[in-house]
């Protein structure tokens, strides 16, 4: 991708690279820290990858033991993303004036980039982790920035001394609302699920909106959320009067050291009039092609966008929804078969002849749940 030279120059000034693989990253981290630290971090990352240790607080404290170590880890996990963010920050000059509030700033990598690009702005980074804030202050000093401040605070109680024209949050939403979103299902009927995310994000949206000027804006970039939670986040913002700026919202695909991730980009502003669903449909429609089988976030989008009525069959184990099947007829008269579990989503289109086989496939999978351990719920919605 084309990266503005300011973004590459910033990375170089901090001796950071766009790490291509784990070994390259660990070798660099070793040069910036020490063997004991690298081992502790590698063990923690391994157990996080296996889902054994999702204690974010512990991870961010470990990450921020030193500034250079923390920057190196940010660069490893976000360097691909950082390119996109850097470009986006440069391309969105109209939002960066007055005071900028960066929520969940961690060691200040992106916050300081904003301050460097927009010297007329006063940039305030907030994070509840004191070690991260101390590192962010040291980074600002290293870069010679005098227009950025960092505050240790919980964003839920934070009141800025002057209202911000824009609040940003990069990869922060799901971390900051981890407690509130922890019981919310990642699959399930879209409006029901996204209303639950709206509720979970509502305190964060309120806390941010309270710190904005009368026409203040929010820019956020969050991982995975085109799959779940993005609509809910935009709904939570709209509920407090900060509605999406439809044609600025987008999806970003960025590579980190091990995987390609799909991020959702929200631009919202108090003066905007678009609804969350309009913004979501506007973004997702750009990948949509009726009749094409799709996976991931595009599968659920196509199911709703290309039908008028959907028949769902949900499989629950206790309170937890574990598998969802759905059938619908597309606007072009094809049969749509959709399936989601906790790891995957897919949608396929069939003609009448092939639909019989797809139906048998559904019935066979559903029959595996046919015992007292599972609850099967069938219902129809208008899409
Ligand atoms: C993924 S990191 C953010 C990365 C950073 N924005 C960047 O672009 O490099 C998420 C951050 O949110 C912070 N955080 C979590 N809950 C918070 C809260 N209630 N208030 C303020 N910060 C919080 C964490 O300490 C962590 O530093």
CSV table of C-alpha atoms and ligand atoms in Angstrom, one decimal:
chain,number,residue,atom,x,y,z
A,1,UNK,CA,0.0,0.0,0.0
A,2,UNK,CA,1.0,3.6,-0.5
A,3,UNK,CA,2.2,5.1,2.8
A,4,UNK,CA,2.7,8.8,3.4
A,5,UNK,CA,6.3,9.5,4.0
A,6,UNK,CA,5.4,11.2,7.3
A,7,UNK,CA,4.2,7.8,8.6
A,8,UNK,CA,7.4,5.9,7.5
A,9,UNK,CA,9.6,8.8,8.8
A,10,UNK,CA,7.9,8.6,12.2
A,11,UNK,CA,8.4,4.8,12.4
A,12,UNK,CA,12.1,5.3,11.4
A,13,UNK,CA,12.6,8.1,14.0
A,14,UNK,CA,11.5,5.6,16.7
A,15,UNK,CA,13.6,2.8,15.2
A,16,UNK,CA,10.5,0.8,14.5
A,17,UNK,CA,9.9,-1.6,11.6
A,18,UNK,CA,6.9,-3.1,9.9
A,19,UNK,CA,7.8,-6.5,11.4
A,20,UNK,CA,7.1,-9.4,8.9
A,21,UNK,CA,7.3,-12.4,11.2
A,22,UNK,CA,7.5,-13.4,14.9
A,23,UNK,CA,11.2,-14.1,14.8
A,24,UNK,CA,12.0,-10.7,13.4
A,25,UNK,CA,9.9,-9.1,16.1
A,26,UNK,CA,11.4,-11.2,18.9
A,27,UNK,CA,15.0,-10.5,17.7
A,28,UNK,CA,14.3,-6.7,17.7
A,29,UNK,CA,12.5,-6.9,21.1
A,30,UNK,CA,15.6,-8.7,22.5
A,31,UNK,CA,17.8,-5.8,21.4
A,32,UNK,CA,15.5,-3.3,23.0
A,33,UNK,CA,14.9,-5.2,26.3
A,34,UNK,CA,16.5,-8.4,27.7
A,35,UNK,CA,16.2,-12.2,27.5
A,36,UNK,CA,14.1,-12.6,30.6
A,37,UNK,CA,11.5,-10.0,29.4
A,38,UNK,CA,11.3,-11.6,26.0
A,39,UNK,CA,10.6,-15.0,27.5
A,40,UNK,CA,7.9,-13.6,29.8
A,41,UNK,CA,6.2,-11.8,27.0
A,42,UNK,CA,6.4,-14.7,24.6
A,43,UNK,CA,4.8,-17.0,27.3
A,44,UNK,CA,2.1,-14.5,27.9
A,45,UNK,CA,1.3,-14.0,24.2
A,46,UNK,CA,1.2,-17.8,23.8
A,47,UNK,CA,-1.2,-18.3,26.6
A,48,UNK,CA,-3.3,-15.3,25.3
A,49,UNK,CA,-3.4,-16.9,21.9
A,50,UNK,CA,-4.7,-20.1,23.4
A,51,UNK,CA,-7.3,-18.1,25.3
A,52,UNK,CA,-5.8,-19.1,28.7
A,53,UNK,CA,-4.9,-15.6,29.9
A,54,UNK,CA,-7.1,-12.8,28.7
A,55,UNK,CA,-6.2,-10.6,31.6
A,56,UNK,CA,-5.6,-7.4,29.7
A,57,UNK,CA,-4.5,-5.4,32.7
A,58,UNK,CA,-1.6,-7.8,33.3
A,59,UNK,CA,-0.7,-7.8,29.6
A,60,UNK,CA,-0.6,-4.0,29.3
A,61,UNK,CA,1.5,-3.6,32.5
A,62,UNK,CA,4.0,-6.2,31.2
A,63,UNK,CA,4.0,-4.5,27.8
A,64,UNK,CA,4.8,-1.1,29.3
A,65,UNK,CA,7.7,-2.2,31.5
A,66,UNK,CA,9.9,-0.1,29.3
A,67,UNK,CA,9.1,2.5,26.6
A,68,UNK,CA,11.2,0.8,23.9
A,69,UNK,CA,9.8,-2.6,24.6
A,70,UNK,CA,6.3,-1.2,24.5
A,71,UNK,CA,6.8,0.7,21.2
A,72,UNK,CA,8.3,-2.5,19.7
A,73,UNK,CA,5.2,-4.6,20.8
A,74,UNK,CA,2.8,-1.9,19.5
A,75,UNK,CA,4.7,-1.9,16.2
A,76,UNK,CA,4.6,-5.7,15.9
A,77,UNK,CA,0.9,-6.0,16.5
A,78,UNK,CA,-0.2,-2.8,14.9
A,79,UNK,CA,2.5,-1.9,12.4
A,80,UNK,CA,0.3,-2.9,9.4
A,81,UNK,CA,-2.6,-1.1,11.0
A,82,UNK,CA,-0.4,1.9,12.0
A,83,UNK,CA,0.3,2.5,8.3
A,84,UNK,CA,-3.4,2.7,7.7
A,85,UNK,CA,-4.1,4.8,10.8
A,86,UNK,CA,-1.2,7.2,9.9
A,87,UNK,CA,-2.6,7.7,6.4
A,88,UNK,CA,-6.1,8.1,7.7
A,89,UNK,CA,-5.0,10.7,10.3
A,90,UNK,CA,-3.3,12.7,7.5
A,91,UNK,CA,-6.3,12.3,5.2
A,92,UNK,CA,-8.7,13.5,7.9
A,93,UNK,CA,-7.3,17.0,8.6
A,94,UNK,CA,-10.7,18.6,8.7
A,95,UNK,CA,-11.3,16.7,12.1
A,96,UNK,CA,-8.1,17.7,13.7
A,97,UNK,CA,-8.4,21.2,15.2
A,98,UNK,CA,-8.8,22.5,18.8
A,99,UNK,CA,-8.5,19.8,21.4
A,100,UNK,CA,-8.1,16.1,20.5
A,101,UNK,CA,-8.8,13.5,23.1
A,102,UNK,CA,-7.2,10.0,22.5
A,103,UNK,CA,-9.0,7.4,24.5
A,104,UNK,CA,-7.0,4.3,25.6
A,105,UNK,CA,-3.7,5.8,24.3
A,106,UNK,CA,-1.4,3.2,25.8
A,107,UNK,CA,2.2,4.2,25.3
A,108,UNK,CA,1.2,7.1,23.0
A,109,UNK,CA,2.4,5.8,19.7
A,110,UNK,CA,-0.6,7.1,17.7
A,111,UNK,CA,-1.3,10.0,20.1
A,112,UNK,CA,2.2,11.5,19.5
A,113,UNK,CA,1.8,11.0,15.7
A,114,UNK,CA,-1.4,13.1,15.8
A,115,UNK,CA,0.4,15.7,17.9
A,116,UNK,CA,3.3,15.8,15.5
A,117,UNK,CA,1.1,16.1,12.4
A,118,UNK,CA,-1.2,18.7,13.9
A,119,UNK,CA,1.0,21.1,15.9
A,120,UNK,CA,-1.9,23.6,16.3
A,121,UNK,CA,-3.9,21.0,18.2
A,122,UNK,CA,-3.8,20.3,21.9
A,123,UNK,CA,-3.7,16.5,22.1
A,124,UNK,CA,-4.7,14.8,25.4
A,125,UNK,CA,-4.1,11.0,25.7
A,126,UNK,CA,-5.9,9.2,28.5
A,127,UNK,CA,-5.2,5.7,29.7
A,128,UNK,CA,-5.9,4.0,33.0
A,129,UNK,CA,-2.5,2.2,33.1
A,130,UNK,CA,0.0,4.5,34.8
A,131,UNK,CA,3.0,2.7,33.3
A,132,UNK,CA,1.7,3.3,29.8
A,133,UNK,CA,1.1,7.0,30.6
A,134,UNK,CA,4.6,7.4,31.9
A,135,UNK,CA,5.9,5.8,28.7
A,136,UNK,CA,3.7,8.1,26.6
A,137,UNK,CA,5.1,11.1,28.4
A,138,UNK,CA,8.7,9.9,27.8
A,139,UNK,CA,7.8,9.4,24.1
A,140,UNK,CA,6.5,12.9,23.8
A,141,UNK,CA,9.7,14.2,25.4
A,142,UNK,CA,11.8,12.1,23.1
A,143,UNK,CA,10.0,13.5,20.1
A,144,UNK,CA,10.2,17.1,21.4
A,145,UNK,CA,6.4,17.6,21.4
A,146,UNK,CA,5.0,20.3,23.5
A,147,UNK,CA,1.3,20.1,22.3
A,148,UNK,CA,0.5,16.7,23.9
A,149,UNK,CA,-0.4,15.7,27.4
A,150,UNK,CA,-1.0,12.4,29.0
A,151,UNK,CA,-3.3,11.6,31.9
A,152,UNK,CA,-3.8,8.5,34.0
A,153,UNK,CA,-7.5,8.1,34.3
A,154,UNK,CA,-10.4,5.8,33.8
A,155,UNK,CA,-12.3,7.2,30.8
A,156,UNK,CA,-15.6,6.3,32.4
A,157,UNK,CA,-15.0,9.1,35.0
A,158,UNK,CA,-12.8,11.4,33.0
A,159,UNK,CA,-13.7,15.0,32.5
A,160,UNK,CA,-11.5,17.1,30.2
A,161,UNK,CA,-10.9,20.7,31.3
A,162,UNK,CA,-12.0,21.9,27.9
A,163,UNK,CA,-14.2,20.1,25.4
A,164,UNK,CA,-12.6,18.2,22.6
A,165,UNK,CA,-13.4,18.8,18.9
A,166,UNK,CA,-12.6,15.1,18.2
A,167,UNK,CA,-12.2,12.0,20.3
A,168,UNK,CA,-10.2,9.1,18.9
A,169,UNK,CA,-9.9,5.5,19.9
A,170,UNK,CA,-7.6,3.1,18.2
A,171,UNK,CA,-8.1,-0.6,19.0
A,172,UNK,CA,-9.4,0.5,22.4
A,173,UNK,CA,-13.2,0.0,22.4
A,174,UNK,CA,-13.3,-3.8,23.1
A,175,UNK,CA,-10.5,-3.5,25.7
A,176,UNK,CA,-12.1,-0.5,27.5
A,177,UNK,CA,-15.6,-2.1,27.4
A,178,UNK,CA,-14.3,-5.6,28.1
A,179,UNK,CA,-16.2,-6.0,31.3
A,180,UNK,CA,-19.4,-4.7,29.8
A,181,UNK,CA,-19.2,-6.8,26.6
A,182,UNK,CA,-18.0,-10.0,28.2
A,183,UNK,CA,-21.3,-11.8,28.3
A,184,UNK,CA,-22.6,-10.6,25.0
A,185,UNK,CA,-22.8,-13.2,22.2
A,186,UNK,CA,-20.7,-12.8,19.1
A,187,UNK,CA,-23.3,-14.5,17.0
A,188,UNK,CA,-27.1,-14.4,16.9
A,189,UNK,CA,-29.9,-12.5,15.3
A,190,UNK,CA,-28.3,-9.2,14.3
A,191,UNK,CA,-30.6,-6.6,15.8
A,192,UNK,CA,-30.9,-8.5,19.0
A,193,UNK,CA,-27.2,-9.0,19.3
A,194,UNK,CA,-26.3,-5.4,18.3
A,195,UNK,CA,-28.8,-4.0,20.7
A,196,UNK,CA,-27.0,-5.9,23.4
A,197,UNK,CA,-23.6,-4.4,22.2
A,198,UNK,CA,-25.3,-1.0,22.2
A,199,UNK,CA,-26.2,-1.4,25.8
A,200,UNK,CA,-22.6,-2.6,26.6
A,201,UNK,CA,-21.0,0.3,24.8
A,202,UNK,CA,-23.5,2.9,26.1
A,203,UNK,CA,-21.5,4.0,29.2
A,204,UNK,CA,-18.3,4.5,27.1
A,205,UNK,CA,-20.2,6.4,24.3
A,206,UNK,CA,-21.7,8.6,27.0
A,207,UNK,CA,-18.3,9.3,28.7
A,208,UNK,CA,-16.8,10.2,25.4
A,209,UNK,CA,-19.7,12.4,24.2
A,210,UNK,CA,-19.7,14.3,27.5
A,211,UNK,CA,-16.2,15.5,26.6
A,212,UNK,CA,-17.0,16.7,23.2
A,213,UNK,CA,-17.8,20.2,21.9
A,214,UNK,CA,-21.3,20.9,20.5
A,215,UNK,CA,-20.2,19.7,17.0
A,216,UNK,CA,-17.6,17.2,18.3
A,217,UNK,CA,-16.7,14.1,16.4
A,218,UNK,CA,-15.5,10.6,17.2
A,219,UNK,CA,-13.1,8.6,15.1
A,220,UNK,CA,-12.6,5.0,16.2
A,221,UNK,CA,-10.9,1.9,14.7
A,222,UNK,CA,-11.6,-1.4,16.2
A,223,UNK,CA,-10.8,-5.0,15.3
A,224,UNK,CA,-13.3,-7.7,14.3
A,225,UNK,CA,-16.3,-5.5,14.8
A,226,UNK,CA,-17.7,-5.8,11.3
A,227,UNK,CA,-18.5,-9.3,12.7
A,228,UNK,CA,-20.1,-8.1,15.9
A,229,UNK,CA,-20.4,-5.0,17.9
A,230,UNK,CA,-19.8,-2.3,15.2
A,231,UNK,CA,-23.5,-1.5,14.6
A,232,UNK,CA,-24.0,-1.6,18.4
A,233,UNK,CA,-21.1,0.9,18.9
A,234,UNK,CA,-22.5,3.2,16.3
A,235,UNK,CA,-26.0,2.9,17.9
A,236,UNK,CA,-24.5,3.7,21.3
A,237,UNK,CA,-22.9,6.9,19.8
A,238,UNK,CA,-26.1,7.8,18.0
A,239,UNK,CA,-28.1,7.4,21.1
A,240,UNK,CA,-26.0,10.2,22.7
A,241,UNK,CA,-26.3,12.4,19.7
A,242,UNK,CA,-23.1,11.5,17.8
A,243,UNK,CA,-24.3,10.0,14.5
A,244,UNK,CA,-22.2,8.3,11.8
A,245,UNK,CA,-20.7,10.2,9.0
A,246,UNK,CA,-21.7,7.6,6.5
A,247,UNK,CA,-19.2,8.2,3.7
A,248,UNK,CA,-16.2,8.4,6.0
A,249,UNK,CA,-17.0,5.0,7.7
A,250,UNK,CA,-15.0,2.1,6.2
A,251,UNK,CA,-13.4,-1.3,6.7
A,252,UNK,CA,-9.6,-1.6,7.0
A,253,UNK,CA,-7.7,-4.8,6.4
A,254,UNK,CA,-4.3,-4.8,8.0
A,255,UNK,CA,-1.6,-7.4,8.5
A,256,UNK,CA,0.2,-7.8,11.8
A,257,UNK,CA,3.1,-10.2,12.5
A,258,UNK,CA,0.9,-13.3,12.2
A,259,UNK,CA,-2.6,-12.5,10.8
A,260,UNK,CA,-4.6,-10.3,8.6
A,261,UNK,CA,-7.3,-8.6,10.6
A,262,UNK,CA,-10.5,-6.8,9.6
A,263,UNK,CA,-11.0,-3.5,11.4
A,264,UNK,CA,-14.1,-1.2,11.3
A,265,UNK,CA,-13.6,2.5,11.0
A,266,UNK,CA,-16.2,4.8,12.5
A,267,UNK,CA,-16.5,8.5,11.9
A,268,UNK,CA,-19.3,10.1,13.8
A,269,UNK,CA,-20.3,13.7,14.5
A,270,UNK,CA,-22.9,15.5,16.5
A,271,UNK,CA,-24.1,17.4,13.3
A,272,UNK,CA,-24.4,14.2,11.2
A,273,UNK,CA,-27.8,12.7,10.3
A,274,UNK,CA,-27.0,9.2,9.0
A,275,UNK,CA,-28.3,6.3,11.0
A,276,UNK,CA,-26.0,3.5,12.1
A,277,UNK,CA,-27.7,1.0,9.8
A,278,UNK,CA,-27.3,3.3,6.8
A,279,UNK,CA,-23.5,3.7,7.6
A,280,UNK,CA,-23.1,0.0,8.1
A,281,UNK,CA,-24.9,-0.9,4.9
A,282,UNK,CA,-23.0,1.8,3.0
A,283,UNK,CA,-19.7,0.2,4.0
A,284,UNK,CA,-20.6,-3.4,3.8
A,285,UNK,CA,-22.4,-3.0,0.4
A,286,UNK,CA,-19.1,-2.2,-1.2
A,287,UNK,CA,-18.1,-5.9,-1.0
A,288,UNK,CA,-21.6,-7.3,-1.8
A,289,UNK,CA,-22.4,-9.3,-4.8
A,290,UNK,CA,-25.7,-11.1,-5.0
A,291,UNK,CA,-25.4,-14.8,-5.7
A,292,UNK,CA,-21.8,-15.1,-4.5
A,293,UNK,CA,-21.0,-17.3,-1.5
A,294,UNK,CA,-19.3,-15.4,1.2
A,295,UNK,CA,-17.8,-16.0,4.7
A,296,UNK,CA,-17.2,-13.9,7.8
A,297,UNK,CA,-18.9,-10.5,8.3
A,298,UNK,CA,-20.0,-10.4,4.6
A,299,UNK,CA,-22.0,-13.6,5.1
A,300,UNK,CA,-24.4,-12.1,7.7
A,301,UNK,CA,-24.6,-8.8,5.8
A,302,UNK,CA,-25.6,-10.5,2.6
A,303,UNK,CA,-28.3,-12.6,4.4
A,304,UNK,CA,-30.0,-9.4,5.7
A,305,UNK,CA,-29.3,-7.1,2.8
A,306,UNK,CA,-30.4,-9.5,0.0
A,307,UNK,CA,-33.7,-10.9,1.6
A,308,UNK,CA,-37.0,-9.7,3.0
A,309,UNK,CA,-37.6,-12.5,5.4
A,310,UNK,CA,-35.2,-14.8,7.3
A,311,UNK,CA,-36.1,-18.1,9.0
A,312,UNK,CA,-33.6,-18.8,11.9
A,313,UNK,CA,-32.9,-21.9,13.8
A,314,UNK,CA,-30.8,-21.2,16.9
A,315,UNK,CA,-29.0,-23.9,18.9
A,316,UNK,CA,-28.3,-23.0,22.5
A,317,UNK,CA,-26.4,-24.9,25.2
A,318,UNK,CA,-27.6,-23.5,28.5
A,319,UNK,CA,-27.7,-19.7,28.1
A,320,UNK,CA,-25.1,-19.8,25.3
A,321,UNK,CA,-25.9,-19.6,21.6
A,322,UNK,CA,-23.5,-22.0,19.9
A,323,UNK,CA,-24.7,-22.5,16.4
A,324,UNK,CA,-27.1,-20.6,14.2
A,325,UNK,CA,-28.7,-21.7,10.9
A,326,UNK,CA,-30.8,-19.5,8.6
A,327,UNK,CA,-32.7,-19.7,5.4
A,328,UNK,CA,-34.0,-17.0,3.1
A,329,UNK,CA,-34.9,-16.3,-0.5
A,330,UNK,CA,-32.7,-13.7,-2.2
A,331,UNK,CA,-34.2,-10.7,-4.0
A,332,UNK,CA,-33.1,-12.4,-7.2
A,333,UNK,CA,-35.1,-15.6,-6.3
A,334,UNK,CA,-32.2,-17.8,-5.2
A,335,UNK,CA,-32.2,-19.8,-2.0
A,336,UNK,CA,-29.8,-18.6,0.7
A,337,UNK,CA,-28.4,-20.9,3.4
A,338,UNK,CA,-26.5,-19.3,6.2
A,339,UNK,CA,-24.6,-20.8,9.1
A,340,UNK,CA,-22.7,-19.3,12.0
A,341,UNK,CA,-20.9,-20.8,14.9
A,342,UNK,CA,-18.5,-19.2,17.4
A,343,UNK,CA,-15.5,-19.4,14.9
A,344,UNK,CA,-17.0,-19.1,11.5
A,345,UNK,CA,-19.8,-17.7,9.3
A,346,UNK,CA,-20.8,-18.7,5.8
A,347,UNK,CA,-23.6,-18.0,3.3
A,348,UNK,CA,-24.2,-19.9,0.1
A,349,UNK,CA,-26.7,-19.3,-2.7
A,350,UNK,CA,-28.4,-22.2,-4.4
A,351,UNK,CA,-30.9,-22.8,-7.2
A,352,UNK,CA,-33.9,-25.0,-6.4
A,353,UNK,CA,-32.2,-28.2,-7.4
A,354,UNK,CA,-29.2,-27.6,-5.1
A,355,UNK,CA,-31.3,-26.3,-2.3
A,356,UNK,CA,-32.5,-29.8,-1.5
A,357,UNK,CA,-29.0,-30.9,-0.8
A,358,UNK,CA,-28.3,-27.8,1.3
A,359,UNK,CA,-31.4,-28.4,3.3
A,360,UNK,CA,-30.4,-32.0,3.9
A,361,UNK,CA,-27.0,-30.7,5.1
A,362,UNK,CA,-28.7,-28.4,7.5
A,363,UNK,CA,-31.0,-31.1,8.8
A,364,UNK,CA,-28.1,-33.5,9.3
A,365,UNK,CA,-26.1,-30.9,11.3
A,366,UNK,CA,-29.1,-29.9,13.4
A,367,UNK,CA,-29.9,-33.6,14.2
A,368,UNK,CA,-26.5,-33.8,16.0
A,369,UNK,CA,-28.0,-31.4,18.6
A,370,UNK,CA,-31.1,-33.5,19.0
A,371,UNK,CA,-30.8,-34.3,22.7
A,372,UNK,CA,-31.8,-32.8,26.0
A,373,UNK,CA,-28.5,-30.9,26.4
A,374,UNK,CA,-29.5,-28.4,23.7
A,375,UNK,CA,-32.4,-26.0,23.1
A,376,UNK,CA,-33.5,-25.5,19.5
A,377,UNK,CA,-35.4,-22.3,18.8
A,378,UNK,CA,-37.0,-21.5,15.4
A,379,UNK,CA,-38.3,-18.0,14.5
A,380,UNK,CA,-38.7,-15.7,11.5
A,381,UNK,CA,-37.9,-12.1,11.1
A,382,UNK,CA,-38.4,-9.4,8.5
A,383,UNK,CA,-35.0,-8.3,7.3
B,1,LIG,C1,-5.2,-1.9,22.5
B,1,LIG,S1,-4.7,-0.6,23.7
B,1,LIG,C2,-4.8,0.8,22.8
B,1,LIG,C3,-3.7,1.0,21.8
B,1,LIG,C4,-3.5,2.4,21.4
B,1,LIG,N1,-4.7,3.2,21.2
B,1,LIG,C5,-2.6,2.5,20.1
B,1,LIG,O1,-3.2,2.9,19.1
B,1,LIG,O2,-1.5,2.2,20.1
B,1,LIG,C6,-6.1,-0.4,24.8
B,1,LIG,C7,-5.7,0.5,25.9
B,1,LIG,O3,-7.0,0.8,26.6
B,1,LIG,C8,-6.6,1.1,28.0
B,1,LIG,N2,-7.8,1.0,28.8
B,1,LIG,C9,-8.6,-0.1,29.1
B,1,LIG,N3,-9.6,0.3,29.9
B,1,LIG,C10,-9.5,1.7,30.1
B,1,LIG,C11,-10.3,2.6,30.8
B,1,LIG,N4,-11.4,2.3,31.4
B,1,LIG,N5,-9.9,3.9,30.7
B,1,LIG,C12,-8.8,4.3,30.1
B,1,LIG,N6,-8.0,3.4,29.4
B,1,LIG,C13,-8.4,2.1,29.4
B,1,LIG,C14,-5.6,0.0,28.3
B,1,LIG,O4,-4.8,0.3,29.4
B,1,LIG,C15,-4.8,-0.1,27.0
B,1,LIG,O5,-3.7,0.7,27.1
